[in-house]
mmCIF file with all atom_site columns, C-alpha atoms in Angstrom:
data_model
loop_
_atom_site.group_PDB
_atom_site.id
_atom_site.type_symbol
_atom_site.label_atom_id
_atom_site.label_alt_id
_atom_site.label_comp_id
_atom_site.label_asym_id
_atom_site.label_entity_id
_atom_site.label_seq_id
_atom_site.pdbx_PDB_ins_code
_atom_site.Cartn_x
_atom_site.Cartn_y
_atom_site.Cartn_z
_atom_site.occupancy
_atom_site.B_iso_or_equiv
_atom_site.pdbx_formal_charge
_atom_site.auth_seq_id
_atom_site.auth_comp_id
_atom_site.auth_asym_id
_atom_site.auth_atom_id
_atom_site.pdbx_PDB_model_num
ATOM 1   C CA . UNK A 1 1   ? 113.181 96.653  126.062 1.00 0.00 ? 1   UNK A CA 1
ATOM 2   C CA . UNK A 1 2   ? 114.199 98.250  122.663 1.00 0.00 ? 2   UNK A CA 1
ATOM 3   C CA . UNK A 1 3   ? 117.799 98.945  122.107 1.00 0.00 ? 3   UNK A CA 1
ATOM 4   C CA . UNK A 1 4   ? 118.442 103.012 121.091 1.00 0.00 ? 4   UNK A CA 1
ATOM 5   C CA . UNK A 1 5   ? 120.693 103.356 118.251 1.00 0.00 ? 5   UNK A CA 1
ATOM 6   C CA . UNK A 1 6   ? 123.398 105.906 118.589 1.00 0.00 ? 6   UNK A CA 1
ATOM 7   C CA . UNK A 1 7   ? 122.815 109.221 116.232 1.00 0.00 ? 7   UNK A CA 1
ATOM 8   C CA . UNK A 1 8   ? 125.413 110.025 114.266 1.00 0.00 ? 8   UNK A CA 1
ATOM 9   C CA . UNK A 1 9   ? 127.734 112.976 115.506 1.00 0.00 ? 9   UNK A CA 1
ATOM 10  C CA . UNK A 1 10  ? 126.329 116.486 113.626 1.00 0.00 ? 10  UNK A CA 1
ATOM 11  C CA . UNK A 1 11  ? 128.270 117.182 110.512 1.00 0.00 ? 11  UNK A CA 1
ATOM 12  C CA . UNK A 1 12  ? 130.489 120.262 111.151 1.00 0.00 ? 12  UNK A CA 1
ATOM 13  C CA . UNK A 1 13  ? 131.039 122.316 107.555 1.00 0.00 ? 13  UNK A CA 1
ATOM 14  C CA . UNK A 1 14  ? 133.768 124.725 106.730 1.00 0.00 ? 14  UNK A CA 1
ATOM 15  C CA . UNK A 1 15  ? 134.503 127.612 109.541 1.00 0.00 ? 15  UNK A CA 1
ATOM 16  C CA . UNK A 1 16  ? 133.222 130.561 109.077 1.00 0.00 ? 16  UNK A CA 1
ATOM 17  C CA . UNK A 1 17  ? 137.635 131.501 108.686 1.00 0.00 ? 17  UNK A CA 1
ATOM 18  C CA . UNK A 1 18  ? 137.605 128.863 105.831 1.00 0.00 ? 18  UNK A CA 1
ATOM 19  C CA . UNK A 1 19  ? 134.898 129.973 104.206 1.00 0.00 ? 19  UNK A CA 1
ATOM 20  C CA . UNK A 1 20  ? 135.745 133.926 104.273 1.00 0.00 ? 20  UNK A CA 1
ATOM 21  C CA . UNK A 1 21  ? 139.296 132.787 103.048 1.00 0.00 ? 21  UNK A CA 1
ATOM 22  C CA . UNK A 1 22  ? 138.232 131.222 100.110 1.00 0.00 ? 22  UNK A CA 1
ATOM 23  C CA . UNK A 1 23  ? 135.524 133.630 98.769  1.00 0.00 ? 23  UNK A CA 1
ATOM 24  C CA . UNK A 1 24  ? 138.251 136.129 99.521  1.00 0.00 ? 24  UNK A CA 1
ATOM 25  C CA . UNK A 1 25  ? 140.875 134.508 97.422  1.00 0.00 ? 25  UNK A CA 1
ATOM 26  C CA . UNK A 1 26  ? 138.297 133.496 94.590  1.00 0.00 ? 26  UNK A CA 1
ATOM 27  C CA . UNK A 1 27  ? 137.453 137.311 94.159  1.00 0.00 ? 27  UNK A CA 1
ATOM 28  C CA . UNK A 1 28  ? 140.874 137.996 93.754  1.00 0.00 ? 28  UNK A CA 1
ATOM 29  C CA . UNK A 1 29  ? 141.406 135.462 91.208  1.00 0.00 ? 29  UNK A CA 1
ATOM 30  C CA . UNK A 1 30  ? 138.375 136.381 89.033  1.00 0.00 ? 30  UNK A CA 1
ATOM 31  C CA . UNK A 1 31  ? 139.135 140.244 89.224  1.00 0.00 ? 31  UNK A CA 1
ATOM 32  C CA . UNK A 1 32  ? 142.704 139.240 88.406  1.00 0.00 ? 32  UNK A CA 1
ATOM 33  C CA . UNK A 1 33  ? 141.244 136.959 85.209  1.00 0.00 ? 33  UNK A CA 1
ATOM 34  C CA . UNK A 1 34  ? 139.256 139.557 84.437  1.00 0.00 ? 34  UNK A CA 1
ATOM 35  C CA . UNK A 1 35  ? 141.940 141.761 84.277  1.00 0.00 ? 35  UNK A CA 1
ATOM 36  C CA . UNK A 1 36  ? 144.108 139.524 82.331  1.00 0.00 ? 36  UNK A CA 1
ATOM 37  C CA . UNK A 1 37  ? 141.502 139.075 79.640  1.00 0.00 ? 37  UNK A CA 1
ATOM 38  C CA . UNK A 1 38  ? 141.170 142.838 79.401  1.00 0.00 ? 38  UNK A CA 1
ATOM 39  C CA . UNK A 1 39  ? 144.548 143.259 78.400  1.00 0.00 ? 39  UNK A CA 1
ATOM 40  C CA . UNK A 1 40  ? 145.157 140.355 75.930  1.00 0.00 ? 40  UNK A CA 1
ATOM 41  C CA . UNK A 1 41  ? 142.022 141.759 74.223  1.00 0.00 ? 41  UNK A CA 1
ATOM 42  C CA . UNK A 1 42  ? 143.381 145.430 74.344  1.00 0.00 ? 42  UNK A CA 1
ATOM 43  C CA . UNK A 1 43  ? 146.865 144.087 72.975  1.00 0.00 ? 43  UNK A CA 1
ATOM 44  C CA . UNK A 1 44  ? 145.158 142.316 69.989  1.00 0.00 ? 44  UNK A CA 1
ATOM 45  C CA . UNK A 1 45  ? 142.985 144.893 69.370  1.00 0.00 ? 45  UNK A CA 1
ATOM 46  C CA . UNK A 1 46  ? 145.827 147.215 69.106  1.00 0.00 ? 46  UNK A CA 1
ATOM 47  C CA . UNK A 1 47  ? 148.224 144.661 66.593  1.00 0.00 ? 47  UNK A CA 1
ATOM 48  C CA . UNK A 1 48  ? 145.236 144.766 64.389  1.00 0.00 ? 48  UNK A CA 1
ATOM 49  C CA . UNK A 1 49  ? 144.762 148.670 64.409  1.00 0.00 ? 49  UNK A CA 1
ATOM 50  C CA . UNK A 1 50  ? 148.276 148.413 63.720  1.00 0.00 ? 50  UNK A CA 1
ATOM 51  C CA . UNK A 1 51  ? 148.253 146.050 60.886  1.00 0.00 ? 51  UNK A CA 1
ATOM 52  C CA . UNK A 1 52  ? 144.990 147.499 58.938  1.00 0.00 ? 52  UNK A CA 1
ATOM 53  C CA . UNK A 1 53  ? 147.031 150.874 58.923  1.00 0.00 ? 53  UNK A CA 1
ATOM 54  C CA . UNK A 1 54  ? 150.124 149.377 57.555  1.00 0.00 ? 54  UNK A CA 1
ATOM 55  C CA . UNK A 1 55  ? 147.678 147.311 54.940  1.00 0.00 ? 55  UNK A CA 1
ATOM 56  C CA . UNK A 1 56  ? 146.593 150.460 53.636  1.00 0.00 ? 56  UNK A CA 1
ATOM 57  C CA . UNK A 1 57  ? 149.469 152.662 53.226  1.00 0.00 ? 57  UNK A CA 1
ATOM 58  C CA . UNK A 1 58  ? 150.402 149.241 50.860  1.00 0.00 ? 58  UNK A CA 1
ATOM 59  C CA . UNK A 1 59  ? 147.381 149.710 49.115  1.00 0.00 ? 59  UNK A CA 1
ATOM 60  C CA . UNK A 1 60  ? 147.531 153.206 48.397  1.00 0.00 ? 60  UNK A CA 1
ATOM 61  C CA . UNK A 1 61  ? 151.173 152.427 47.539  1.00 0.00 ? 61  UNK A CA 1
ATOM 62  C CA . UNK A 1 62  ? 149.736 149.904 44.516  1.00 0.00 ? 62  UNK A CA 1
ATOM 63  C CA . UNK A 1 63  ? 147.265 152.310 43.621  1.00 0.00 ? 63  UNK A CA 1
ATOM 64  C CA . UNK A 1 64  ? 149.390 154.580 43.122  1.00 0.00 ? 64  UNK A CA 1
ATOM 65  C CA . UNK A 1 65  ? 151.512 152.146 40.433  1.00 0.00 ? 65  UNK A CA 1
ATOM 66  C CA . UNK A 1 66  ? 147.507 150.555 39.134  1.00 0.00 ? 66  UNK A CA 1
ATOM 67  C CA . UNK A 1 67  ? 146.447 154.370 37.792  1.00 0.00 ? 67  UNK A CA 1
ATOM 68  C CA . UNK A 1 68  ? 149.994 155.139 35.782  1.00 0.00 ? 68  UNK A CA 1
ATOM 69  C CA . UNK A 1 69  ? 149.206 152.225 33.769  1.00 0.00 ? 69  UNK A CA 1
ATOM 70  C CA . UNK A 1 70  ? 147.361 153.958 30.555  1.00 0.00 ? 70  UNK A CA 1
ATOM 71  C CA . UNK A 1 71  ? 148.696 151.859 27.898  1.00 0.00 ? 71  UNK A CA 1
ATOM 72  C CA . UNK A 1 72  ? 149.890 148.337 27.010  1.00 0.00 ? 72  UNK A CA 1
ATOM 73  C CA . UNK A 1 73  ? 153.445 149.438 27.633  1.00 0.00 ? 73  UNK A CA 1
ATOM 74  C CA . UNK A 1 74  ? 152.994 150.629 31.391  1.00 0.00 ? 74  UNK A CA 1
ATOM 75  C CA . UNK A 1 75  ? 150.468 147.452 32.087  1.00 0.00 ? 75  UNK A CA 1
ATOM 76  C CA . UNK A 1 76  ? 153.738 144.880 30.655  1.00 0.00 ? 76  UNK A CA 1
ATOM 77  C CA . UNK A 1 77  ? 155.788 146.651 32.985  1.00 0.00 ? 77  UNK A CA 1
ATOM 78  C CA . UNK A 1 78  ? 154.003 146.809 36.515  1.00 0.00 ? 78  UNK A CA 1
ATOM 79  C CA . UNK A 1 79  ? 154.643 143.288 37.344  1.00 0.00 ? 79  UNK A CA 1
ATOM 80  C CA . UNK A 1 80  ? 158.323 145.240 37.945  1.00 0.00 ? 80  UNK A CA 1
ATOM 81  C CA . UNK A 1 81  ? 157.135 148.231 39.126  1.00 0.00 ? 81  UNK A CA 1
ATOM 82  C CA . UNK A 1 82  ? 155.283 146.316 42.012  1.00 0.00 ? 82  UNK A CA 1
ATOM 83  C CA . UNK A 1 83  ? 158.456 144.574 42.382  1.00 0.00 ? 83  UNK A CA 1
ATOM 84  C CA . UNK A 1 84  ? 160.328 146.914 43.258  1.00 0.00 ? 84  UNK A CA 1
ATOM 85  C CA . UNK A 1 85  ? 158.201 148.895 45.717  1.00 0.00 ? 85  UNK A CA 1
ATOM 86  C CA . UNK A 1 86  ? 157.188 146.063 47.696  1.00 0.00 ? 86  UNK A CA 1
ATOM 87  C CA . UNK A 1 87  ? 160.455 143.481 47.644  1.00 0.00 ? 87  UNK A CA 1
ATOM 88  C CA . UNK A 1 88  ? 162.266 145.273 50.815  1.00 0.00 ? 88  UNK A CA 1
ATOM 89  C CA . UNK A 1 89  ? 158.732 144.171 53.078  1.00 0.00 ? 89  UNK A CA 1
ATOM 90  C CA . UNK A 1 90  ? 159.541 140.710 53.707  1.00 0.00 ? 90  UNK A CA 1
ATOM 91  C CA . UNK A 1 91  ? 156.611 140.371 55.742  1.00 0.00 ? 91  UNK A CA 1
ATOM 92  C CA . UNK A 1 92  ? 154.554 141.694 52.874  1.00 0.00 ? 92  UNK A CA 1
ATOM 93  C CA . UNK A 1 93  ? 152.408 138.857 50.707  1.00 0.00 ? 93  UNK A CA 1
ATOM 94  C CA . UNK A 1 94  ? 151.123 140.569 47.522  1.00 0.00 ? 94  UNK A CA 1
ATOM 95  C CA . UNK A 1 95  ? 148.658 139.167 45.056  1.00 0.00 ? 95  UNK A CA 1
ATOM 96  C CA . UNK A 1 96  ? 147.612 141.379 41.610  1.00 0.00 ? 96  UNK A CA 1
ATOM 97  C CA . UNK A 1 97  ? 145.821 139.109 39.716  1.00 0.00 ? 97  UNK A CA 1
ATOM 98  C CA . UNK A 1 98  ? 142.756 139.601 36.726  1.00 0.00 ? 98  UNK A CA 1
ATOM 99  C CA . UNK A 1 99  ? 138.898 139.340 36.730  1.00 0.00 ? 99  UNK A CA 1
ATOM 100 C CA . UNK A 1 100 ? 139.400 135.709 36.058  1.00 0.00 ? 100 UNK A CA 1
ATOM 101 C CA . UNK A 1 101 ? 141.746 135.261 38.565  1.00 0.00 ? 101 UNK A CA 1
ATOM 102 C CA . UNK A 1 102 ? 144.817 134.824 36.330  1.00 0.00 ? 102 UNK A CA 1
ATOM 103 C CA . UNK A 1 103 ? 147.931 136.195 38.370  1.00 0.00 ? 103 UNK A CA 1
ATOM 104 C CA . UNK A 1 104 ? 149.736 138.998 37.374  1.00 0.00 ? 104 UNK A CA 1
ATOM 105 C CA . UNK A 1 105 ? 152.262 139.256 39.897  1.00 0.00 ? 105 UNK A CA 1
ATOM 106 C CA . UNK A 1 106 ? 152.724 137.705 42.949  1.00 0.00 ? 106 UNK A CA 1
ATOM 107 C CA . UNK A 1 107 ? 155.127 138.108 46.047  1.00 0.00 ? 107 UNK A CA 1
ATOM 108 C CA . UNK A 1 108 ? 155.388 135.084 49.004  1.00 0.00 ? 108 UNK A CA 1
ATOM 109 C CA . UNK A 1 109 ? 153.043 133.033 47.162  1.00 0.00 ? 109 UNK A CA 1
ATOM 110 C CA . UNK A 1 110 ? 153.291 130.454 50.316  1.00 0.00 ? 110 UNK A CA 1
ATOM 111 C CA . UNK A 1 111 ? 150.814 132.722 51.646  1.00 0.00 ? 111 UNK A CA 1
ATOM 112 C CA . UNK A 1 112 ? 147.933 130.836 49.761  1.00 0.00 ? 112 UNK A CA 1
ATOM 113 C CA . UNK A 1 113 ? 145.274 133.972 50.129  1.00 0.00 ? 113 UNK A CA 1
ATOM 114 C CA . UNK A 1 114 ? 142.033 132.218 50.696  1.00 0.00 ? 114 UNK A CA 1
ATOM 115 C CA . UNK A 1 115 ? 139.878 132.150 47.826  1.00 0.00 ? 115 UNK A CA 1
ATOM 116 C CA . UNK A 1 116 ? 137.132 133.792 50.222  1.00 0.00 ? 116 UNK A CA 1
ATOM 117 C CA . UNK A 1 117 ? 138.964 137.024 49.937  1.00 0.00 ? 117 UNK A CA 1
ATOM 118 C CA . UNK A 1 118 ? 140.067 136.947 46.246  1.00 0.00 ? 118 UNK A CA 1
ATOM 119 C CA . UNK A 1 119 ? 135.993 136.244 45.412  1.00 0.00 ? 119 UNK A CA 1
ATOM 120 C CA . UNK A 1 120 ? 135.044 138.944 47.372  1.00 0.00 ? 120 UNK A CA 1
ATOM 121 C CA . UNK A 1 121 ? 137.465 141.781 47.478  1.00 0.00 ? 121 UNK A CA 1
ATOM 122 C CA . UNK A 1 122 ? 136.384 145.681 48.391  1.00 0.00 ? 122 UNK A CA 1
ATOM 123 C CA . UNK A 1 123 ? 135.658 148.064 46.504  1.00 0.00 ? 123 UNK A CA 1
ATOM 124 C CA . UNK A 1 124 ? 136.279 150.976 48.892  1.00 0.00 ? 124 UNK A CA 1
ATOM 125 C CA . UNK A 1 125 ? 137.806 151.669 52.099  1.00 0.00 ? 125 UNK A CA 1
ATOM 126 C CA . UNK A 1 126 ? 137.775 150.772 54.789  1.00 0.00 ? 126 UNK A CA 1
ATOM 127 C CA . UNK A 1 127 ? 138.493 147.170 53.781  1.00 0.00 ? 127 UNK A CA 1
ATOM 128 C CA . UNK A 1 128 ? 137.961 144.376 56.355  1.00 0.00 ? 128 UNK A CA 1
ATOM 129 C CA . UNK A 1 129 ? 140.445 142.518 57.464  1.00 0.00 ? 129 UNK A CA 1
ATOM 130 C CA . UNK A 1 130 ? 140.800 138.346 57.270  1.00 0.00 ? 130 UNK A CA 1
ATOM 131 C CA . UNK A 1 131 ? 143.214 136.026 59.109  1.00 0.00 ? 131 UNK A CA 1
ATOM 132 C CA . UNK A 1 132 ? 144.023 132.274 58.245  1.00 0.00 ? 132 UNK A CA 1
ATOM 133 C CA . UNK A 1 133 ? 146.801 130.487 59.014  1.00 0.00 ? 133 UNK A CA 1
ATOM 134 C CA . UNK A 1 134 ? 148.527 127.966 56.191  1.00 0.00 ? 134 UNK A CA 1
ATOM 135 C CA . UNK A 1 135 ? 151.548 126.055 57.530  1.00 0.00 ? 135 UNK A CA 1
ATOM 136 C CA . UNK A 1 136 ? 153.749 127.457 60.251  1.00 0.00 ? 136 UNK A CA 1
ATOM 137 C CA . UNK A 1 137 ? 152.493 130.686 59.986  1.00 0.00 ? 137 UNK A CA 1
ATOM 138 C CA . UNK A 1 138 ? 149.533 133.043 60.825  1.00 0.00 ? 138 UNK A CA 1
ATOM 139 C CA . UNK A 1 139 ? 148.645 135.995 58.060  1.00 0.00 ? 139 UNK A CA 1
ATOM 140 C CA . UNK A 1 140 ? 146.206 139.019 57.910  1.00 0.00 ? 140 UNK A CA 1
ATOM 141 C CA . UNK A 1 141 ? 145.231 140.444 55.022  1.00 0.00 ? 141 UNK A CA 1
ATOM 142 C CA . UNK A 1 142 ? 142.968 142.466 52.720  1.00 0.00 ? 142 UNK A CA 1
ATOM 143 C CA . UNK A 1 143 ? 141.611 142.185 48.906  1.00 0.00 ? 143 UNK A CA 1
ATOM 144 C CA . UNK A 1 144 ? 140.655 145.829 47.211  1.00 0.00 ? 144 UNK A CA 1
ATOM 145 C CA . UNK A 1 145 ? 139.403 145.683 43.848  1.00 0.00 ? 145 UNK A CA 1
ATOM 146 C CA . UNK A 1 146 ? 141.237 148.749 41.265  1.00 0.00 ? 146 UNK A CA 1
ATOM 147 C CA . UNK A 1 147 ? 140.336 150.153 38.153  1.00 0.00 ? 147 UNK A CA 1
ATOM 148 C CA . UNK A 1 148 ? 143.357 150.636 35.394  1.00 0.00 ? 148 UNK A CA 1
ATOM 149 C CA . UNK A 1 149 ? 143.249 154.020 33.374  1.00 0.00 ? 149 UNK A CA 1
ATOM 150 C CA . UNK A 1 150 ? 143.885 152.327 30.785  1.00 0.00 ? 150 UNK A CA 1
ATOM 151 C CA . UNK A 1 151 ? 140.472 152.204 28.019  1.00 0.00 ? 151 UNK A CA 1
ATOM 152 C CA . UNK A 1 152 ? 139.178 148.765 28.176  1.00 0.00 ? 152 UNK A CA 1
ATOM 153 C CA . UNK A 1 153 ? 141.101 147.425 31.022  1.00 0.00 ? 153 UNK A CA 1
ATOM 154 C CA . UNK A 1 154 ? 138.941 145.327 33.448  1.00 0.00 ? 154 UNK A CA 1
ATOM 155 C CA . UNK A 1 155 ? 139.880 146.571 37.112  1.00 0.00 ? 155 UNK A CA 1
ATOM 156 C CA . UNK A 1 156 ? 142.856 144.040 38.787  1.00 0.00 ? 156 UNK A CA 1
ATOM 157 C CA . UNK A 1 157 ? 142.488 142.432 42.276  1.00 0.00 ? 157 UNK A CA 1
ATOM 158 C CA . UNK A 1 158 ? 145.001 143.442 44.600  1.00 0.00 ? 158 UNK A CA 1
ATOM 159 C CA . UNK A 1 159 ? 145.392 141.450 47.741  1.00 0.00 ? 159 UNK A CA 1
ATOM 160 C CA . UNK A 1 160 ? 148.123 141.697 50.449  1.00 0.00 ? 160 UNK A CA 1
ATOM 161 C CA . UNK A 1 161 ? 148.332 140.010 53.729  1.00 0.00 ? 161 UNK A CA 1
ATOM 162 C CA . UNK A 1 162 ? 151.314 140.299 56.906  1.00 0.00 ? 162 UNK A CA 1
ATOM 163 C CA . UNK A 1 163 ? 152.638 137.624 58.515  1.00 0.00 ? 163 UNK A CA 1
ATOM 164 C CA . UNK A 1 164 ? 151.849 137.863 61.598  1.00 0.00 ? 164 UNK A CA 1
ATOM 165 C CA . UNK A 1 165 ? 153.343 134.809 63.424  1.00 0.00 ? 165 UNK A CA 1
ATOM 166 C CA . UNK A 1 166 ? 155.349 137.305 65.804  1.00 0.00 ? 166 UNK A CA 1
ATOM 167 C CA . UNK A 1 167 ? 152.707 138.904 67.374  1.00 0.00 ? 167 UNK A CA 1
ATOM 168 C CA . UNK A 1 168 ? 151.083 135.584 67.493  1.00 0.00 ? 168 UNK A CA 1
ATOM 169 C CA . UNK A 1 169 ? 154.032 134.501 69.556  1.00 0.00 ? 169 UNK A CA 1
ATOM 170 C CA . UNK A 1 170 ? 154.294 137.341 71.634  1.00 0.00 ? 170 UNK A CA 1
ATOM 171 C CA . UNK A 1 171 ? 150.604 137.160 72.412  1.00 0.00 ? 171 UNK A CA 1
ATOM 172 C CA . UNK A 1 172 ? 151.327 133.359 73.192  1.00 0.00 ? 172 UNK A CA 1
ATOM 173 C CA . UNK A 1 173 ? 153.556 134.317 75.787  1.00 0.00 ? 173 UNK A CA 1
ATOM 174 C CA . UNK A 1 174 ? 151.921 136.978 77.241  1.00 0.00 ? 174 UNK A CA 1
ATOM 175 C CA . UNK A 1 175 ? 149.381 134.374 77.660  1.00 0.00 ? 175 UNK A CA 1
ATOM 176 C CA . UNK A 1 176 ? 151.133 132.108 79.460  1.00 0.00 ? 176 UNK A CA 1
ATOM 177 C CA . UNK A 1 177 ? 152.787 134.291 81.916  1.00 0.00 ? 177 UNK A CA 1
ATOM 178 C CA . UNK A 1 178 ? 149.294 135.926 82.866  1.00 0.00 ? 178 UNK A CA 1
ATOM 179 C CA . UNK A 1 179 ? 147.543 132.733 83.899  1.00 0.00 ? 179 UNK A CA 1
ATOM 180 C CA . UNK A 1 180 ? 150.615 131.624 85.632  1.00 0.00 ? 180 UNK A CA 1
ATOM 181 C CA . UNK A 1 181 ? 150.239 135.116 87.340  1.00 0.00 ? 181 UNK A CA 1
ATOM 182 C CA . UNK A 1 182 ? 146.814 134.329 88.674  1.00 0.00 ? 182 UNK A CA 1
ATOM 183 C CA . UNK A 1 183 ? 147.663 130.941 89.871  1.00 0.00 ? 183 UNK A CA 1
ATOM 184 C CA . UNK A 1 184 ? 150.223 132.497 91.559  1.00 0.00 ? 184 UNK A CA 1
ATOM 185 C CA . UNK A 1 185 ? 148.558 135.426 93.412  1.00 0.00 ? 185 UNK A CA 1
ATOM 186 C CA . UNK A 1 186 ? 145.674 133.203 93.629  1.00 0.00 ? 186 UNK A CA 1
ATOM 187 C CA . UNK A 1 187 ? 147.877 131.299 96.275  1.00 0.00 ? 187 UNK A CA 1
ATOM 188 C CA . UNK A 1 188 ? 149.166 134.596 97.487  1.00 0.00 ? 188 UNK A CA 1
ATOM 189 C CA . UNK A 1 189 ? 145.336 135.550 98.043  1.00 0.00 ? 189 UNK A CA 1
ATOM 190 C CA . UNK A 1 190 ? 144.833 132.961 99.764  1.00 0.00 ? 190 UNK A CA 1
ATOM 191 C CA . UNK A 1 191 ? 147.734 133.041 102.560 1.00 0.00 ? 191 UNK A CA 1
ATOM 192 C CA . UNK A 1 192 ? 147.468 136.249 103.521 1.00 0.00 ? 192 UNK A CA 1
ATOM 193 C CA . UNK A 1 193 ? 143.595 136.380 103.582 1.00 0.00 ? 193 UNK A CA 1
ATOM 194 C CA . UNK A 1 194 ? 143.516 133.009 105.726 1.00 0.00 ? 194 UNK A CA 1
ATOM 195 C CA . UNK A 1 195 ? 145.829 135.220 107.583 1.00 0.00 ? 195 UNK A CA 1
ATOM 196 C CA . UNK A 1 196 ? 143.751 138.427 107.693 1.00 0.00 ? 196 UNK A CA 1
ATOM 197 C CA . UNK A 1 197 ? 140.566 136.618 108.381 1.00 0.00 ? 197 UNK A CA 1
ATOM 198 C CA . UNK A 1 198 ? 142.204 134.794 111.514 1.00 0.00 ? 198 UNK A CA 1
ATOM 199 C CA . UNK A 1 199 ? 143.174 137.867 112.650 1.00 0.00 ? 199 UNK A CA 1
ATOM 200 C CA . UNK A 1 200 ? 139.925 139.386 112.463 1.00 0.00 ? 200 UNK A CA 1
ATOM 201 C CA . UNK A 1 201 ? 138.279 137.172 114.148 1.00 0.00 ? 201 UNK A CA 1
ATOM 202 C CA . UNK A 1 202 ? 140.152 136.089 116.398 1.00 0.00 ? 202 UNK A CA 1
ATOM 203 C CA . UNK A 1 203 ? 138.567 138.998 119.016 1.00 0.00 ? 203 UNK A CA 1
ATOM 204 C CA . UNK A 1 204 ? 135.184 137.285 118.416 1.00 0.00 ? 204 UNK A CA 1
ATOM 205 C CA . UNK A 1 205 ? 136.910 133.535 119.731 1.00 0.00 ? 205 UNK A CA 1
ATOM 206 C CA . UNK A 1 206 ? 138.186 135.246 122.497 1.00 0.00 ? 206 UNK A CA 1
ATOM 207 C CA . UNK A 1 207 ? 134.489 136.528 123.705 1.00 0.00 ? 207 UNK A CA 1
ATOM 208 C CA . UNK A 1 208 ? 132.943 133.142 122.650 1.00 0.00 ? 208 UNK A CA 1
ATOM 209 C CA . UNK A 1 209 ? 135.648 131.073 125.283 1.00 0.00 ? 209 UNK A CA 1
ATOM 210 C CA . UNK A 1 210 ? 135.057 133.945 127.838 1.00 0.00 ? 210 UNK A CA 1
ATOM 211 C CA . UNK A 1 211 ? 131.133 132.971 127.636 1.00 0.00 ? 211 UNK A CA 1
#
C-alpha cells in the first residue's frame, strides 16, 4: 500500500489591507520625492538666474573702465581703476588678462579660473555660465572678450566668477531636511493608510464571517 505524502499548507501572500497600505504609502512617497526634486531644481535654477544677472552688471561695470582706455596713460592706470570698482565685492574673482594670456590685473586669484573659460571666452552676450570648484569652495563664472579704444590695442579677456559656497550650503541643507521629510511622512503614510484601509474594509470582513 503506498504511503501519501502530506502537501504542503497553500502559501498565503500579503492581505489585500497590506497590500493597499503599502501602494498607498509608496505613492505618497514618490509624489512627495517628486515634489522635493521640483523644488531643489527651481531653487538652483533661481541662484543661477540670480548670479548670471549679478555677472553682468560686473561686466558692463569693466566695460565701462575697458573703452576709457584710449591711450598708454589710461591702459597703465586701469589695473587701479578696476581696483577700485570691484575691491568692496569680496565675493567677486576678477581676471583681465592679454591675448597671450599675460595678466593684467587680478582680484582672489585662489579662484584658479579654468583655462577652459579663459581659451574660450564670449564675444557677446548672453555669456554662458561655468562652475568648478578648487579647494573649499564652489565658483561660477563667465569670460567676455573686450576691445580697447585705444589704436592697436588687441582686445583684453575679462573673466569674473562668485563664490558660491553659500548657496551651495544652503542647497545642502535644504537637501537634507527634504529627504528626511519623505522618510518621515513616508512613515506617516503609512500609519494612517494601514489605518484607513482597515477601516474600509472592515464592512467587507464583517459580511465575509456572516457568510
Amino acid at each position: 500500500m503506498s504511503r501519501r505524502t502530506a502537501s504542503p499548507p497553500p502559501h498565503r501572500g500579503a492581505s489585500l489591507a497590506t497590500r493597499l497600505t503599502w501602494l498607498f504609502a509608496l505613492v505618497a512617497s514618490l509624489a512627495l520625492a517628486v515634489l522635493g526634486a521640483v523644488t531643489l531644481l527651481a531653487l538652483n535654477l533661481h541662484f543661477e538666474a540670480q548670479d548670471r544677472e549679478v555677472l553682468h552688471a560686473h561686466m558692463q561695470r569693466a566695460r565701462s573702465l575697458l573703452a576709457r582706455v584710449d591711450n598708454t596713460g589710461a591702459l597703465s592706470a586701469l589695473p587701479q581703476d578696476l581696483h577700485a570698482a570691484f575691491v568692496t565685492q569680496k565675493d567677486l574673482a576678477v581676471r583681465v588678462q592679454g591675448a597671450y594670456g599675460q595678466p593684467l590685473f587680478e582680484q582672489r586669484s585662489e579662484a584658479q579660473m579654468p583655462a577652459a573659460l579663459l581659451a574660450r571666452p564670449a564675444t557677446a552676450p548672453p555669456v554662458p555660465l561655468r562652475d568648478w570648484r578648487e579647494g573649499r569652495h564652489s565658483w561660477r563664472g563667465s569670460a567676455m572678450v573686450m576691445p580697447l579704444p585705444m589704436p592697436g590695442a588687441a582686445p583684453l579677456t575679462v573673466a569674473m566668477a562668485l563664490d558660491i559656497g553659500h548657496q551651495q550650503t544652503f542647497v545642502t541643507s535644504l537637501r537634507r531636511a527634504l529627504i528626511g521629510y519623505v522618510l518621515l511622512a513616508a512613515a506617516v503614510c503609512a500609519l494612517l493608510g494601514g489605518w484607513a484601509v482597515r477601516r474600509g474594509l472592515k464592512p467587507l470582513a464583517l459580511m465575509r464571517a456572516q457568510a
